[in-house]
mmCIF file of N, CA and C in Angstrom:
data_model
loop_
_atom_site.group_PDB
_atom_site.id
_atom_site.type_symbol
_atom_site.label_atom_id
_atom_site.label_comp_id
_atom_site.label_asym_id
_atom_site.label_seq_id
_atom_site.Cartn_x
_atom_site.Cartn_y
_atom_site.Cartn_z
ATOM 1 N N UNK S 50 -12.920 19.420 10.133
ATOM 2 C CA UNK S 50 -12.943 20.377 9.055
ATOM 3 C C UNK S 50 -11.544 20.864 8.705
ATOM 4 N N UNK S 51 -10.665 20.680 9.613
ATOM 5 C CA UNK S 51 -9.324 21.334 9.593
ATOM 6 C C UNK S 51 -8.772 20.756 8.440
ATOM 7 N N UNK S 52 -9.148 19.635 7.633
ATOM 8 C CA UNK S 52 -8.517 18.705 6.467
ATOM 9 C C UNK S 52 -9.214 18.705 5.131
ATOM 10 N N UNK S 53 -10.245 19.817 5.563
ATOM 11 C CA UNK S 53 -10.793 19.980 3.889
ATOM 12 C C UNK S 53 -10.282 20.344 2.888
ATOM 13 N N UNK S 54 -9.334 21.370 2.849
ATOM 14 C CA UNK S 54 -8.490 21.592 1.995
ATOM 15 C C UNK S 54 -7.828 20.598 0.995
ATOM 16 N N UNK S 55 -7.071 19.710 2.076
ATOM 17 C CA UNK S 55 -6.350 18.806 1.096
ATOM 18 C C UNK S 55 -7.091 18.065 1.018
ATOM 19 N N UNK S 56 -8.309 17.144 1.161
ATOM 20 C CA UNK S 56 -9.351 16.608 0.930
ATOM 21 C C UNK S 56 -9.598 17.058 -0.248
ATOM 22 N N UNK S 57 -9.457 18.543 -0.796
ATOM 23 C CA UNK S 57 -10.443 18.633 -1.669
ATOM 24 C C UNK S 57 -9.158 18.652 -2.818
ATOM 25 N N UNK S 58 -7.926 18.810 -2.582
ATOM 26 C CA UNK S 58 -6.739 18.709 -3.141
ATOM 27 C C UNK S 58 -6.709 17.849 -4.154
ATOM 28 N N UNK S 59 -7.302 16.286 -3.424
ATOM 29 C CA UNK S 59 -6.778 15.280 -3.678
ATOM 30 C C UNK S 59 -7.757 14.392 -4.416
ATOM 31 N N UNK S 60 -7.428 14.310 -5.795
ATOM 32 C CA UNK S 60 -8.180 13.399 -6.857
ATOM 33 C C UNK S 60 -7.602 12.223 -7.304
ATOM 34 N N UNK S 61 -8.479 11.100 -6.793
ATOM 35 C CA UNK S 61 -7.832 9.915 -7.278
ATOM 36 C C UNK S 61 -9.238 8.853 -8.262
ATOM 37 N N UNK S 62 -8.406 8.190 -9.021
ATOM 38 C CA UNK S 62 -9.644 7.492 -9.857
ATOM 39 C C UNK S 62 -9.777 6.126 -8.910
ATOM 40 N N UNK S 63 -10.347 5.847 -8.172
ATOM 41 C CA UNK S 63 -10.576 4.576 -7.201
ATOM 42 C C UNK S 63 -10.697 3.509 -8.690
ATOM 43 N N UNK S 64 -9.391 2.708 -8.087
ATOM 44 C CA UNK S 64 -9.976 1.065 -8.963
ATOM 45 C C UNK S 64 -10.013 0.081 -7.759
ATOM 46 N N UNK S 65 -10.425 -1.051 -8.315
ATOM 47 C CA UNK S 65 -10.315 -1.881 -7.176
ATOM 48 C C UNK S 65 -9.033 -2.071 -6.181
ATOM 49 N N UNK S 66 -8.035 -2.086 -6.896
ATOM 50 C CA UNK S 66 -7.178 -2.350 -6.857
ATOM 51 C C UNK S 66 -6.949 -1.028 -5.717
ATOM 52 N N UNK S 67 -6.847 0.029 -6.255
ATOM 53 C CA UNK S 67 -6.562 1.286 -4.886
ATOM 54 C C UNK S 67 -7.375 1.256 -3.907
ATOM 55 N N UNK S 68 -8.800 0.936 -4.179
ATOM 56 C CA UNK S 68 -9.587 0.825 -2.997
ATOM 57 C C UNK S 68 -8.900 0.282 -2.125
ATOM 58 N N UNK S 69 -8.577 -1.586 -2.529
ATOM 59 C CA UNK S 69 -8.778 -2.214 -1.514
ATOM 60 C C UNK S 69 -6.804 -1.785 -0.605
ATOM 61 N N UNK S 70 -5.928 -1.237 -1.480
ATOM 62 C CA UNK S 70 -4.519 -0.355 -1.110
ATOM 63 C C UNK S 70 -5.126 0.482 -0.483
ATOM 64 N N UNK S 71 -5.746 1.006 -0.526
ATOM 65 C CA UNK S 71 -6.313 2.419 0.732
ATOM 66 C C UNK S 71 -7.322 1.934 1.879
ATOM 67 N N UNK S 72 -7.570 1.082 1.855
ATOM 68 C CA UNK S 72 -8.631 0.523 3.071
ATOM 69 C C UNK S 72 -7.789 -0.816 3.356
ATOM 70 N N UNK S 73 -6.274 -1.185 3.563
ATOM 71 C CA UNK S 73 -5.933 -1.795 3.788
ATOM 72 C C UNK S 73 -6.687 -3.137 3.918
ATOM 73 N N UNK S 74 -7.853 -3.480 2.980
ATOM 74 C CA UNK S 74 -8.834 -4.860 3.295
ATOM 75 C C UNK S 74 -8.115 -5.029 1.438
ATOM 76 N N UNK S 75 -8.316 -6.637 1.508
ATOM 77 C CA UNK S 75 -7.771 -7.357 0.211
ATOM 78 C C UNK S 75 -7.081 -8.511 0.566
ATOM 79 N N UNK S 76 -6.340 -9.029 -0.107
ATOM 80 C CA UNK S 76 -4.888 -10.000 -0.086
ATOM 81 C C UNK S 76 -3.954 -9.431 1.136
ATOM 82 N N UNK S 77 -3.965 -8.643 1.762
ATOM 83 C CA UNK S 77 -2.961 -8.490 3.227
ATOM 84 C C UNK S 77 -2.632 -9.610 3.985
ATOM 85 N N UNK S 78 -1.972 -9.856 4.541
ATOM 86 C CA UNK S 78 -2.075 -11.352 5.037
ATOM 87 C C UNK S 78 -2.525 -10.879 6.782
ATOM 88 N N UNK S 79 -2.152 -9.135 7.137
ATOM 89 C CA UNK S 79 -2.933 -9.171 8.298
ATOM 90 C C UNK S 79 -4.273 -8.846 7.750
ATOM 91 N N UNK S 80 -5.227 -8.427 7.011
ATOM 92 C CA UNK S 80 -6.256 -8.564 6.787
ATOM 93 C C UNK S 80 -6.983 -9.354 6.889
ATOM 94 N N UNK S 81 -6.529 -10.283 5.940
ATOM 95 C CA UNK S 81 -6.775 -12.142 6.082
ATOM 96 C C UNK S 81 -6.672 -13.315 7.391
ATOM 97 N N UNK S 82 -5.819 -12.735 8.353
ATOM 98 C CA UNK S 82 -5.596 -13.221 9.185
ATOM 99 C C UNK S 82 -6.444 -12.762 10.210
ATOM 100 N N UNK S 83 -7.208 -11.198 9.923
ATOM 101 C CA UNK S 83 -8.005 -10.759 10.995
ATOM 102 C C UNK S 83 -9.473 -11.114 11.064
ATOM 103 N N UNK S 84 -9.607 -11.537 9.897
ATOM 104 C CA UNK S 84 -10.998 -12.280 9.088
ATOM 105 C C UNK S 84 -11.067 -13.647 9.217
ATOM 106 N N UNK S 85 -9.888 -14.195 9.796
ATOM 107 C CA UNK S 85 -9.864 -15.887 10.140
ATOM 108 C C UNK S 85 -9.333 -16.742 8.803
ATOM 109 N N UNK S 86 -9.088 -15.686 7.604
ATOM 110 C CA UNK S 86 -8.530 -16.208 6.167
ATOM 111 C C UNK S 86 -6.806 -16.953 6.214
ATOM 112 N N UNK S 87 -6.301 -16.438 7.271
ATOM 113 C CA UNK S 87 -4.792 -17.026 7.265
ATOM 114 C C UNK S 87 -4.324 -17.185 8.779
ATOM 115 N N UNK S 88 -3.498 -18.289 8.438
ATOM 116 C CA UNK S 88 -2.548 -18.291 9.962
ATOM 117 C C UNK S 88 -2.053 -17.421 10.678
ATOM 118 N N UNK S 89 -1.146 -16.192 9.807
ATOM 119 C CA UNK S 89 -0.463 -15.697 10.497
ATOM 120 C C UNK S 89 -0.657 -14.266 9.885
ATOM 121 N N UNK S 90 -0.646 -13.101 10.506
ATOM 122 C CA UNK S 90 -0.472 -11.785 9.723
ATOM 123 C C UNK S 90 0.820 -10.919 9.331
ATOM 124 N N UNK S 91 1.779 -12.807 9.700
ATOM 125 C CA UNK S 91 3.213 -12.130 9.458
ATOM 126 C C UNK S 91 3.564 -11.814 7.105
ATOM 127 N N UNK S 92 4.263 -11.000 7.168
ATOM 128 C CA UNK S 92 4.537 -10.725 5.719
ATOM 129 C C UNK S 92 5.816 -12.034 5.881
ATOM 130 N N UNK S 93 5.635 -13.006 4.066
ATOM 131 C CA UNK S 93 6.770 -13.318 4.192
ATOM 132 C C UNK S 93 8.192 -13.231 4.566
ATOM 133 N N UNK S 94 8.366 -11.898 4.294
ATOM 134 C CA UNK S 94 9.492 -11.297 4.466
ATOM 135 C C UNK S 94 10.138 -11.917 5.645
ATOM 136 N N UNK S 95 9.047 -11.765 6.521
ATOM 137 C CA UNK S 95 9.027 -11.750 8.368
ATOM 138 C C UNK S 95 9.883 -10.329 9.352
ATOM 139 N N UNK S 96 9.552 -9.331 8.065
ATOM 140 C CA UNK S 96 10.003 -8.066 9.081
ATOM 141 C C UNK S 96 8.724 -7.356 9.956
ATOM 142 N N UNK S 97 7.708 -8.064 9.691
ATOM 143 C CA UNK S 97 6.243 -7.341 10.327
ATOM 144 C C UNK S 97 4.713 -7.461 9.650
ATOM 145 N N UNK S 98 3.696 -7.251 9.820
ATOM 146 C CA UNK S 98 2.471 -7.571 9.614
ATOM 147 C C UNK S 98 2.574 -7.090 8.236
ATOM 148 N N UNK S 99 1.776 -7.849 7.378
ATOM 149 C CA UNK S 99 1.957 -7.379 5.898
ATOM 150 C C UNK S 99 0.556 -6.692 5.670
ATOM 151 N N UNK S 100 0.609 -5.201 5.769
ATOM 152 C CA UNK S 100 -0.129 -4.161 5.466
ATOM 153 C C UNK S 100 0.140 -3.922 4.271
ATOM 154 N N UNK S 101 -0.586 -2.755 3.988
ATOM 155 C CA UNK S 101 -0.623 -1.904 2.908
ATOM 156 C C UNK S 101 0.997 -0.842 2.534
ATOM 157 N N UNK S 102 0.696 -0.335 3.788
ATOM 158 C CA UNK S 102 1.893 0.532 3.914
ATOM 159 C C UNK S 102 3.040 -0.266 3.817
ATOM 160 N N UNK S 103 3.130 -1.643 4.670
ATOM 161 C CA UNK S 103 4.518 -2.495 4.594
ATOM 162 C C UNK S 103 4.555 -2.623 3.452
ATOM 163 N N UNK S 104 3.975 -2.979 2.802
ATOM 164 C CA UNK S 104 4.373 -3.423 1.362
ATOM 165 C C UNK S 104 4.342 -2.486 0.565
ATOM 166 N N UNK S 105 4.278 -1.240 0.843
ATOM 167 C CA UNK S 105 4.453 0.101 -0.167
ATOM 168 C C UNK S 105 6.312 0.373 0.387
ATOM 169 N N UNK S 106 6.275 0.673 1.887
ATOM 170 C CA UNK S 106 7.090 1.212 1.972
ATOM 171 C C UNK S 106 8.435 1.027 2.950
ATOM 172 N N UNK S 107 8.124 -0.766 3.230
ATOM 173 C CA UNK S 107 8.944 -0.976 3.887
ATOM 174 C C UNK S 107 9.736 -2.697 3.440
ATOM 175 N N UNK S 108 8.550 -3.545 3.130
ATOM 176 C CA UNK S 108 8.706 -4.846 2.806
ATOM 177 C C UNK S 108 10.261 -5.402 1.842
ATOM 178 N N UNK S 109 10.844 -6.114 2.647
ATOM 179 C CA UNK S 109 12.133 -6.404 1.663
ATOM 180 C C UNK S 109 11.849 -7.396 0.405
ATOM 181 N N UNK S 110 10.741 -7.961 0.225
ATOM 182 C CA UNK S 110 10.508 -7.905 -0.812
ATOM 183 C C UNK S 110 10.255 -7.438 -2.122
ATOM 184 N N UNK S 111 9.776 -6.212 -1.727
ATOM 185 C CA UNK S 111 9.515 -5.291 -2.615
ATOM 186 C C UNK S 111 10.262 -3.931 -3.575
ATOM 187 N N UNK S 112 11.506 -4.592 -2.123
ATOM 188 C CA UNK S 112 12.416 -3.633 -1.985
ATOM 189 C C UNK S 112 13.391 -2.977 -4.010
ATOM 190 N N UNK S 113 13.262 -4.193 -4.629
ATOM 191 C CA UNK S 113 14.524 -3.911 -5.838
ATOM 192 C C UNK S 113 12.838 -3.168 -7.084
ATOM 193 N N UNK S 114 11.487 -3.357 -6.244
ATOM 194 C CA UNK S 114 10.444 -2.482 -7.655
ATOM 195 C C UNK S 114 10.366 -1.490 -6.776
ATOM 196 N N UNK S 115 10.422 -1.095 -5.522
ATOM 197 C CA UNK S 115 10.266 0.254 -5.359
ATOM 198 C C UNK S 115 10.728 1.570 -6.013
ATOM 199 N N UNK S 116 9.702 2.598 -6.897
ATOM 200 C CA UNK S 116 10.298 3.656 -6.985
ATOM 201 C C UNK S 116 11.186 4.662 -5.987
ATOM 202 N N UNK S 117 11.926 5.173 -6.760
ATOM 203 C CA UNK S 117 12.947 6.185 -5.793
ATOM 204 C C UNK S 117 12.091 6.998 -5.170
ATOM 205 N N UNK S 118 10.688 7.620 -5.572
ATOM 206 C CA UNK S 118 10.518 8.438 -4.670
ATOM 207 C C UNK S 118 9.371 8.085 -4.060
ATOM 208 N N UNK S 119 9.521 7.052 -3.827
ATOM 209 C CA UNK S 119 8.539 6.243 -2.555
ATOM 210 C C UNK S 119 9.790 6.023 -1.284
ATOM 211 N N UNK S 120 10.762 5.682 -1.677
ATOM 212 C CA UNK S 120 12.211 5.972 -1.166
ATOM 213 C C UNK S 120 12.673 6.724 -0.131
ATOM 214 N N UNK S 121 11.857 7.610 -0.702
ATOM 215 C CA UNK S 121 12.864 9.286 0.086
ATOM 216 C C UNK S 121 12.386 9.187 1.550
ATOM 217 N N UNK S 122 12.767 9.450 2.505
ATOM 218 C CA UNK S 122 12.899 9.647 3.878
ATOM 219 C C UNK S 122 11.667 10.506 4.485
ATOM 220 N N UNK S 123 11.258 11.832 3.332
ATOM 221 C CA UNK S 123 10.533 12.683 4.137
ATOM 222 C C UNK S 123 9.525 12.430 2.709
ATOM 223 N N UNK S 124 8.915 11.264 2.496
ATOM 224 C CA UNK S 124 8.010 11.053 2.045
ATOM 225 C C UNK S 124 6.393 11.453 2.424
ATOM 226 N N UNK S 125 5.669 12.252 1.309
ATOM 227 C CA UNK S 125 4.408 12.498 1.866
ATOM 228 C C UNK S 125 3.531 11.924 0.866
ATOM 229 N N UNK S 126 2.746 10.931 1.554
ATOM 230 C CA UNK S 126 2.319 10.023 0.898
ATOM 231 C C UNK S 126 0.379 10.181 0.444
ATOM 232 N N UNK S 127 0.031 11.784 0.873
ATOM 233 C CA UNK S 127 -1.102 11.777 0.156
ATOM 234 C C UNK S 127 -0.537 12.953 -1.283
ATOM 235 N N UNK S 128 0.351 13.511 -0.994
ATOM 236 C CA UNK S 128 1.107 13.405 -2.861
ATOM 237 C C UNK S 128 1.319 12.469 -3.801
ATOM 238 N N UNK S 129 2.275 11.277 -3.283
ATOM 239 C CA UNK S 129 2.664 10.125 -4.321
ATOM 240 C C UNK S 129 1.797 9.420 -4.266
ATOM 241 N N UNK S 130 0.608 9.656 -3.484
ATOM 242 C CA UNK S 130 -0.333 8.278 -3.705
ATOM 243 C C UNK S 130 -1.357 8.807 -5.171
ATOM 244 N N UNK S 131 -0.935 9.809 -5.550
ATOM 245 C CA UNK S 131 -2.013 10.508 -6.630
ATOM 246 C C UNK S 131 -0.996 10.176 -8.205
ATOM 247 N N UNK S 132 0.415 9.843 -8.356
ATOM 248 C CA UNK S 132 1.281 9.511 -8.953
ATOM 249 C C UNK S 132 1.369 8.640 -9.860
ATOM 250 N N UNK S 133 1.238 8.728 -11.548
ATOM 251 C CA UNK S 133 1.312 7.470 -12.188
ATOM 252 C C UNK S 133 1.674 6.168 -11.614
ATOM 253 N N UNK S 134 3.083 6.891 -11.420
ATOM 254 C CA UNK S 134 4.375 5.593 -10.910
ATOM 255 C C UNK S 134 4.073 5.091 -9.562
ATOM 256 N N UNK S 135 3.232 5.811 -8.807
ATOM 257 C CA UNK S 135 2.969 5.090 -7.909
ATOM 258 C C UNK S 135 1.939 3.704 -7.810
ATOM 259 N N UNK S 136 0.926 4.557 -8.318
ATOM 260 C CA UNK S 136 -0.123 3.725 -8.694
ATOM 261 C C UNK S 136 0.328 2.505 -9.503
ATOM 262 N N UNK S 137 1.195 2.503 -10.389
ATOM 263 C CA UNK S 137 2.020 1.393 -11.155
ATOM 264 C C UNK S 137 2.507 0.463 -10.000
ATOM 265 N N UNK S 138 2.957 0.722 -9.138
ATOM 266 C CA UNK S 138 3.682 -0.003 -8.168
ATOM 267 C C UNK S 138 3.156 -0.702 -7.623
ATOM 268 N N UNK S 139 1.724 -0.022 -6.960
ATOM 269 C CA UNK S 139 0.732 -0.794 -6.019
ATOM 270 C C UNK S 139 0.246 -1.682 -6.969
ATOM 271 N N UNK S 140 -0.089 -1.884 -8.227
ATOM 272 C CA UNK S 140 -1.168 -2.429 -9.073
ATOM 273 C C UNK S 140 0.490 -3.789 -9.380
ATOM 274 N N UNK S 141 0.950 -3.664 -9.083
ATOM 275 C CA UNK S 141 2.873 -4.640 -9.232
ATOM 276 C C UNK S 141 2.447 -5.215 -7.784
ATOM 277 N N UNK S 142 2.817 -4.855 -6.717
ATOM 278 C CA UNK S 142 2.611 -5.125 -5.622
ATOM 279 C C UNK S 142 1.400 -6.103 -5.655
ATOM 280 N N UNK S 143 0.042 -5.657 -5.990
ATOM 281 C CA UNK S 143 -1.120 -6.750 -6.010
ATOM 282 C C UNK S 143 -0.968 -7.828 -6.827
ATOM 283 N N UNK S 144 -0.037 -8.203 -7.802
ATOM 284 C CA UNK S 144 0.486 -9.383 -8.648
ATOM 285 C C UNK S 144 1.118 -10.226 -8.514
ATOM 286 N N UNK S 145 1.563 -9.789 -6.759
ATOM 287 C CA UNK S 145 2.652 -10.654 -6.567
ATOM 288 C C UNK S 145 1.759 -11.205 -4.907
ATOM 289 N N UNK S 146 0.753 -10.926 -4.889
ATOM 290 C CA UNK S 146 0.206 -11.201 -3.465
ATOM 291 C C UNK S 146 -0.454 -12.366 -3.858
ATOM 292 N N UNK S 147 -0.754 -13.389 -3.095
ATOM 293 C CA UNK S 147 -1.844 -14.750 -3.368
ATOM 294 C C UNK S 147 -2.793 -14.826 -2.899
#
């Protein structure tokens, strides 16, 4: 109960596309790989398992479309996840996954 508050804070329009960004299930390659869909759950990159989060906020691929304030250091990410520009990013991010 201690999280109802921002629970109730927080309005997002679920598309497919965020669903499957918030339940880390989709095109992930560790997703896919945990489902028996791929070899490896490494991200091309090869800096680490290609999640949701890696590819929001760490993946060097992604690195030159990341917005600046996905960027910032003391990022809080049930704010920017409610964010035009964010949401722009992830829905970029899913265009470039196979």
């Amino acid at each position: 109960m201690r999280y109802i508050h921002t629970r109730q804070e927080t309005v997002l329009n679920p598309t497919f596309v965020l669903t499957q960004f918030l339940t880390n299930h989709g095109k992930f390659q560790q997703y896919l790989h945990r489902i028996g869909k791929a070899a490896s759950p490494k991200c091309p990159c090869s800096e680490d398992d290609q999640t949701a989060m890696h590819l929001l906020l760490h993946c060097k691929l992604q690195e030159k479309n990341r917005p600046a304030h996905i960027k910032d250091p003391n990022i809080v990410l049930r704010k920017v996840i409610k964010m035009p520009q964010t949401i722009k990013y992830i829905n970029e991010i899913f265009q470039t996954l196979k």
